[in-house]
Short mmCIF file of C-alpha atoms in Angstrom, two decimals:
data_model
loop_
_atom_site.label_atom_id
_atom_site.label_comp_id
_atom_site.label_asym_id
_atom_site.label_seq_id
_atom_site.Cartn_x
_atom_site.Cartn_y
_atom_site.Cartn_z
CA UNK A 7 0.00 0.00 0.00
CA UNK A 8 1.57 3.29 -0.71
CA UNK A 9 1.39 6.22 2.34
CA UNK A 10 2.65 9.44 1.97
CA UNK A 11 3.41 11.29 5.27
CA UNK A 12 3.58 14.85 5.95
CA UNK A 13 5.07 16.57 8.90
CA UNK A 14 4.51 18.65 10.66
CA UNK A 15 0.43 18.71 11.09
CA UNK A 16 0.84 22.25 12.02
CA UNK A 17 2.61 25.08 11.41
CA UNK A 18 1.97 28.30 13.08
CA UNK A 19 4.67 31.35 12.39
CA UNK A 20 4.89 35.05 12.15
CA UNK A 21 5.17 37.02 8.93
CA UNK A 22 8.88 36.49 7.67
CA UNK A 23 9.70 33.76 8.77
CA UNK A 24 10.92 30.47 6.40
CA UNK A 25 9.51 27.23 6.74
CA UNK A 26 9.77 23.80 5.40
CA UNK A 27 6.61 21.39 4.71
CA UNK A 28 7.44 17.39 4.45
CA UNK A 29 6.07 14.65 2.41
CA UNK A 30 7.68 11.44 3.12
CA UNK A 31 6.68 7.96 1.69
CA UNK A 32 8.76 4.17 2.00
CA UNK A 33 7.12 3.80 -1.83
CA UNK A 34 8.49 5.17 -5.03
CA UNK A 35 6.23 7.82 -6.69
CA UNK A 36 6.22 8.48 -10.48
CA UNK A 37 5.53 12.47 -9.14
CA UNK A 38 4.39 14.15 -6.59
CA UNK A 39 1.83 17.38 -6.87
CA UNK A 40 1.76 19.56 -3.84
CA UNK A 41 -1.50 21.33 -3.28
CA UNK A 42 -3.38 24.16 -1.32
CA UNK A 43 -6.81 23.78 0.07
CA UNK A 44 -9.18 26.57 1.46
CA UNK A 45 -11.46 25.77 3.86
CA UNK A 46 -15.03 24.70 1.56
CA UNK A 47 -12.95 24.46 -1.36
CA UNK A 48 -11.46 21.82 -3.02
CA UNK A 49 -7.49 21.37 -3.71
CA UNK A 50 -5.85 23.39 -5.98
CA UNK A 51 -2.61 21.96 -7.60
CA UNK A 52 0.63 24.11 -6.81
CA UNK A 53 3.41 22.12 -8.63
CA UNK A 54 4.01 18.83 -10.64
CA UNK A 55 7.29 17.10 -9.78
CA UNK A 56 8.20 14.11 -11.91
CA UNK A 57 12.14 13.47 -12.17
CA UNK A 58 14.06 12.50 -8.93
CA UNK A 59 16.07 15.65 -7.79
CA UNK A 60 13.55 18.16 -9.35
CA UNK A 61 13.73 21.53 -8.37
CA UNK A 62 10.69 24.28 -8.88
CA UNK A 63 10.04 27.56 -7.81
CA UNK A 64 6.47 28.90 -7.74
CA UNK A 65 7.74 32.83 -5.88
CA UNK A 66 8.79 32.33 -2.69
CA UNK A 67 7.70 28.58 -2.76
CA UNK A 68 10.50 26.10 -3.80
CA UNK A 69 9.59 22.13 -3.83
CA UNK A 70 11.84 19.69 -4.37
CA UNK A 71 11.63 16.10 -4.94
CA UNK A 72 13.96 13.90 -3.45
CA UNK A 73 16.33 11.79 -5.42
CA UNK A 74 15.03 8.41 -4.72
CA UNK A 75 11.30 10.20 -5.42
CA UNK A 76 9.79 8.65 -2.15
CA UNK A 77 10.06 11.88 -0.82
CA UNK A 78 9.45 15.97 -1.42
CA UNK A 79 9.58 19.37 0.67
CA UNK A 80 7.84 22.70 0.40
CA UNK A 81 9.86 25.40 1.63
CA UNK A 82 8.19 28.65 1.31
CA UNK A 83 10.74 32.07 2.28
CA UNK A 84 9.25 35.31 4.39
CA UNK A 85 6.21 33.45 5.04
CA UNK A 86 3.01 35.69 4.75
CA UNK A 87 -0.96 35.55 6.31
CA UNK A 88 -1.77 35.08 2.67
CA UNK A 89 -0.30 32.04 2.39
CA UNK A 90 -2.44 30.54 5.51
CA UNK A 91 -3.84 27.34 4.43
CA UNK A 92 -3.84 23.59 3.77
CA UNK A 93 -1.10 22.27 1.89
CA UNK A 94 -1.48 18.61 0.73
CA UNK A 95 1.13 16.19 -0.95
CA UNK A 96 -0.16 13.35 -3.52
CA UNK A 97 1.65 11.04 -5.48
CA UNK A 98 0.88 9.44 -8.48
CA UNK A 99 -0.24 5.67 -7.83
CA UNK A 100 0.50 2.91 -9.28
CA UNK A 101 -1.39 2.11 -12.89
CA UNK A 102 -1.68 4.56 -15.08
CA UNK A 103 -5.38 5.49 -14.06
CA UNK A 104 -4.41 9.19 -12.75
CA UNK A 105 -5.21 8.15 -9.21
CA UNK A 106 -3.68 10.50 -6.64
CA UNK A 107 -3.09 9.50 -2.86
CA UNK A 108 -2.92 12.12 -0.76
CA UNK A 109 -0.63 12.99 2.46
CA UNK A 110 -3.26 14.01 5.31
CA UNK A 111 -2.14 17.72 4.79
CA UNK A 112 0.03 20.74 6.83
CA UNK A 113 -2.09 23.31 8.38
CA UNK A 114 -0.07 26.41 8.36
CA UNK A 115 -0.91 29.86 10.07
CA UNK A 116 0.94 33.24 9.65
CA UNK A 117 0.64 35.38 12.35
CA UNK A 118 0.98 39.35 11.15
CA UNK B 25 -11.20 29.49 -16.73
CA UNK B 26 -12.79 25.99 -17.05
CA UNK B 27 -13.31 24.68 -13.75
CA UNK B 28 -14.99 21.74 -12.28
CA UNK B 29 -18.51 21.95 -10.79
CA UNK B 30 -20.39 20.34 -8.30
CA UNK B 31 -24.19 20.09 -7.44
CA UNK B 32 -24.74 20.56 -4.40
CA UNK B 33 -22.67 22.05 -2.17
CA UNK B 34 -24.13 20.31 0.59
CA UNK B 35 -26.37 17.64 0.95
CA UNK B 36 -28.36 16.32 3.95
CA UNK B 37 -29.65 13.03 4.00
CA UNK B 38 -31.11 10.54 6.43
CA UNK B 39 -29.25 7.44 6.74
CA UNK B 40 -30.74 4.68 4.34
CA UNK B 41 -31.54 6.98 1.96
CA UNK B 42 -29.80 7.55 -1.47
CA UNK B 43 -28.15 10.66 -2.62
CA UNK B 44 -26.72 11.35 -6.03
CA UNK B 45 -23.88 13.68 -6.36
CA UNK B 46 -23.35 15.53 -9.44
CA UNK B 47 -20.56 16.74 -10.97
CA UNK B 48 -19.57 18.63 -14.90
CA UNK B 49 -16.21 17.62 -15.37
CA UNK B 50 -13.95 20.19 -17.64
CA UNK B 51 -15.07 19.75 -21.17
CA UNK B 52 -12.50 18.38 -23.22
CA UNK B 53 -11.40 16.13 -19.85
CA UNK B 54 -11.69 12.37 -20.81
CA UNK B 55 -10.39 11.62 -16.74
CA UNK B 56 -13.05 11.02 -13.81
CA UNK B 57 -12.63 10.81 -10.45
CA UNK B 58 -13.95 10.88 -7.28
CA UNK B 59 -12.81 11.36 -3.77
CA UNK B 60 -13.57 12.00 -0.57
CA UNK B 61 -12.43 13.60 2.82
CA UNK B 62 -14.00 12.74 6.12
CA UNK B 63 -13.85 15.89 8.10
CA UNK B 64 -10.15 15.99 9.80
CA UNK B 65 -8.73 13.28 7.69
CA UNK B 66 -7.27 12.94 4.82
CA UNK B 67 -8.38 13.18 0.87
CA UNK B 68 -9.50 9.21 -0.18
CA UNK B 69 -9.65 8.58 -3.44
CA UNK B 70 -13.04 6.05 -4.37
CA UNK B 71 -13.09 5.67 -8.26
CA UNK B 72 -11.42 6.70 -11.41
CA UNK B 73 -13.16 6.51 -14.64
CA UNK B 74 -12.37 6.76 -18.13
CA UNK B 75 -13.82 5.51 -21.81
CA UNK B 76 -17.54 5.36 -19.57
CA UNK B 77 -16.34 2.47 -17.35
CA UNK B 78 -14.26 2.59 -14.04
CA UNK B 79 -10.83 2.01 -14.46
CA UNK B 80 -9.75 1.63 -10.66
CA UNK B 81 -11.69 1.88 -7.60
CA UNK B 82 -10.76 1.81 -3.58
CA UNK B 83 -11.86 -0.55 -1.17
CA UNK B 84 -14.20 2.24 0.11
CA UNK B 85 -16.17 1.92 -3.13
CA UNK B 86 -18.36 -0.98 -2.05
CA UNK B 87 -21.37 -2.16 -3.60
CA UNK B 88 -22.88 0.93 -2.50
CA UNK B 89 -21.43 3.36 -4.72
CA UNK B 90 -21.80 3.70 -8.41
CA UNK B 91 -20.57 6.27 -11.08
CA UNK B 92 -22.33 6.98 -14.61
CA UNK B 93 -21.93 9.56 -17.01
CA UNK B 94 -25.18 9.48 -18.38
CA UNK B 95 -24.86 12.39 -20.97
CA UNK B 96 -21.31 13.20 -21.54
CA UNK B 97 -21.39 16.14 -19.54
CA UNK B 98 -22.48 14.96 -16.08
CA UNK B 99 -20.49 12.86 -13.89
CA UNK B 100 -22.62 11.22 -10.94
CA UNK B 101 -21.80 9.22 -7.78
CA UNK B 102 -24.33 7.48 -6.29
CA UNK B 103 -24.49 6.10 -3.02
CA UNK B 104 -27.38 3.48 -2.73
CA UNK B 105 -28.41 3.16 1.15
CA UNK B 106 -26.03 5.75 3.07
CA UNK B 107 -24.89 5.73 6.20
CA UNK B 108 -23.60 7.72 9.08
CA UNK B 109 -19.65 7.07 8.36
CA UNK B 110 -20.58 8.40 4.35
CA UNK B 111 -20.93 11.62 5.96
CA UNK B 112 -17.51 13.51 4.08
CA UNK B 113 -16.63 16.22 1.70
CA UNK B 114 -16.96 14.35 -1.86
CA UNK B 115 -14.85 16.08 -4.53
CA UNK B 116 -15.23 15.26 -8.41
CA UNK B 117 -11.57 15.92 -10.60
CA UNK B 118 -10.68 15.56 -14.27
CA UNK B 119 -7.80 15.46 -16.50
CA UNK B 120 -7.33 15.80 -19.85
CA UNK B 121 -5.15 12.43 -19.44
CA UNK B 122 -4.29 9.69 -17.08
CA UNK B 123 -0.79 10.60 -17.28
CA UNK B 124 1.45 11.13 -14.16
CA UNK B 125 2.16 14.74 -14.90
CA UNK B 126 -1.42 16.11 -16.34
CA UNK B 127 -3.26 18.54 -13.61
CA UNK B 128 -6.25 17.10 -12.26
CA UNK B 129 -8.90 19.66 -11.33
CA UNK B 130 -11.01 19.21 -8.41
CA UNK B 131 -14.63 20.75 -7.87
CA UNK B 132 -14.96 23.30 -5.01
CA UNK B 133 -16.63 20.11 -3.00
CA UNK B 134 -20.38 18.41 -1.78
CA UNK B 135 -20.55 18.03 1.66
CA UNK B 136 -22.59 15.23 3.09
CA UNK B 137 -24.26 14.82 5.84
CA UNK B 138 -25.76 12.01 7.02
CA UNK B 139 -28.61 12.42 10.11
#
């Protein structure tokens, strides 16, 4: 069965600050997607990463995926309350049906 | 923007009952799916669908749950005799393809309740 993990649950941090977000799985994913989730609203996809090592930048958010891709970080620089939210992993499951399967999320709060 | 829409946002039902959740997938999408998220867990996936039959489903989707596309618009999922632990946020997605890096969209969400 593939699990992805992420850590920590919560995150709570004043404006400017940097922060990391982890997704960690013992499977091999053919890509990760990191989302964000408002509260009522359904996920919408941040980043696609597909080739072990991968490095995007979306701003001030960087994800990486790592080199073995069973595992990917989120690191967003000088935090800000607009980017309160959920932020959810999901890798790419086995078959080729699309399926995604989901980390249980990161809560994060920025305190002005 | 083409987005993905859902009908209705939320749903009451008493338990036994059956509810059918709606969906309109993007237009040119050819991908269907369906997942849900108990309130403080995580996003399950149920059911994907493609070429109007399901291609992989989850051990949540028993015998109680089906999925049609009756028109080629709509996308439904139907949950025969509900009960209390159905009670979730349901989202609908598409893609334009089944492969690993295509975006799936997601529908703002029904949410479920069963009484």
């Amino acid at each position: 069965t593939q699990l992805l993990e992420q850590s920590p649950q919560f995150l709570s941090i004043q404006e400017g600050e940097n922060l990391t977000v982890y997704c960690n799985s013992s499977s091999v994913f053919s890509s990760l997607q990191w989302y964000r989730q408002e509260p009522g609203e359904g996920p919408v996809l941040l980043v696609t990463v597909v080739t072990g090592g991968e490095v995007k930048k979306l701003k001030r958010l960087t994800f990486q995926f790592g080199d073995a891709r069973k595992d990917s970080s989120l690191h967003i620089t000088a935090a800000q309350p607009g980017d309160t939210g959920l932020y959810l992993c999901a890798g790419a499951g086995s078959g080729n049906t699309g399926k995604l399967i989901f980390g249980q999320g990161t809560t994060l709060q920025v305190k002005p | 923007e083409p987005e993905v829409t859902q009908t209705p946002s939320h749903q009451v039902t008493q338990m036994g009952q059956e509810v059918i959740l709606r969906c309109v997938p993007i237009s040119n999408h050819l991908y269907f799916y369906w997942y849900r998220q108990i309130l403080g867990q995580k996003v399950e996936f149920l059911v994907s669908f493609y070429n109007n039959e399901i291609s992989e489903k989850s051990e949540i989707f028993d015998d109680q749950f089906s999925v049609e596309r009756p028109d080629g618009s709509n996308f439904t999922l139907k949950i025969r005799s509900t009960k209390l632990e159905d009670s979730a946020m349901y989202f609908c997605a598409s893609a334009g393809t089944g492969r690993v890096e295509t975006e799936a969209f997601f529908g703002q969400g029904t949410r479920l309740t069963v009484v």
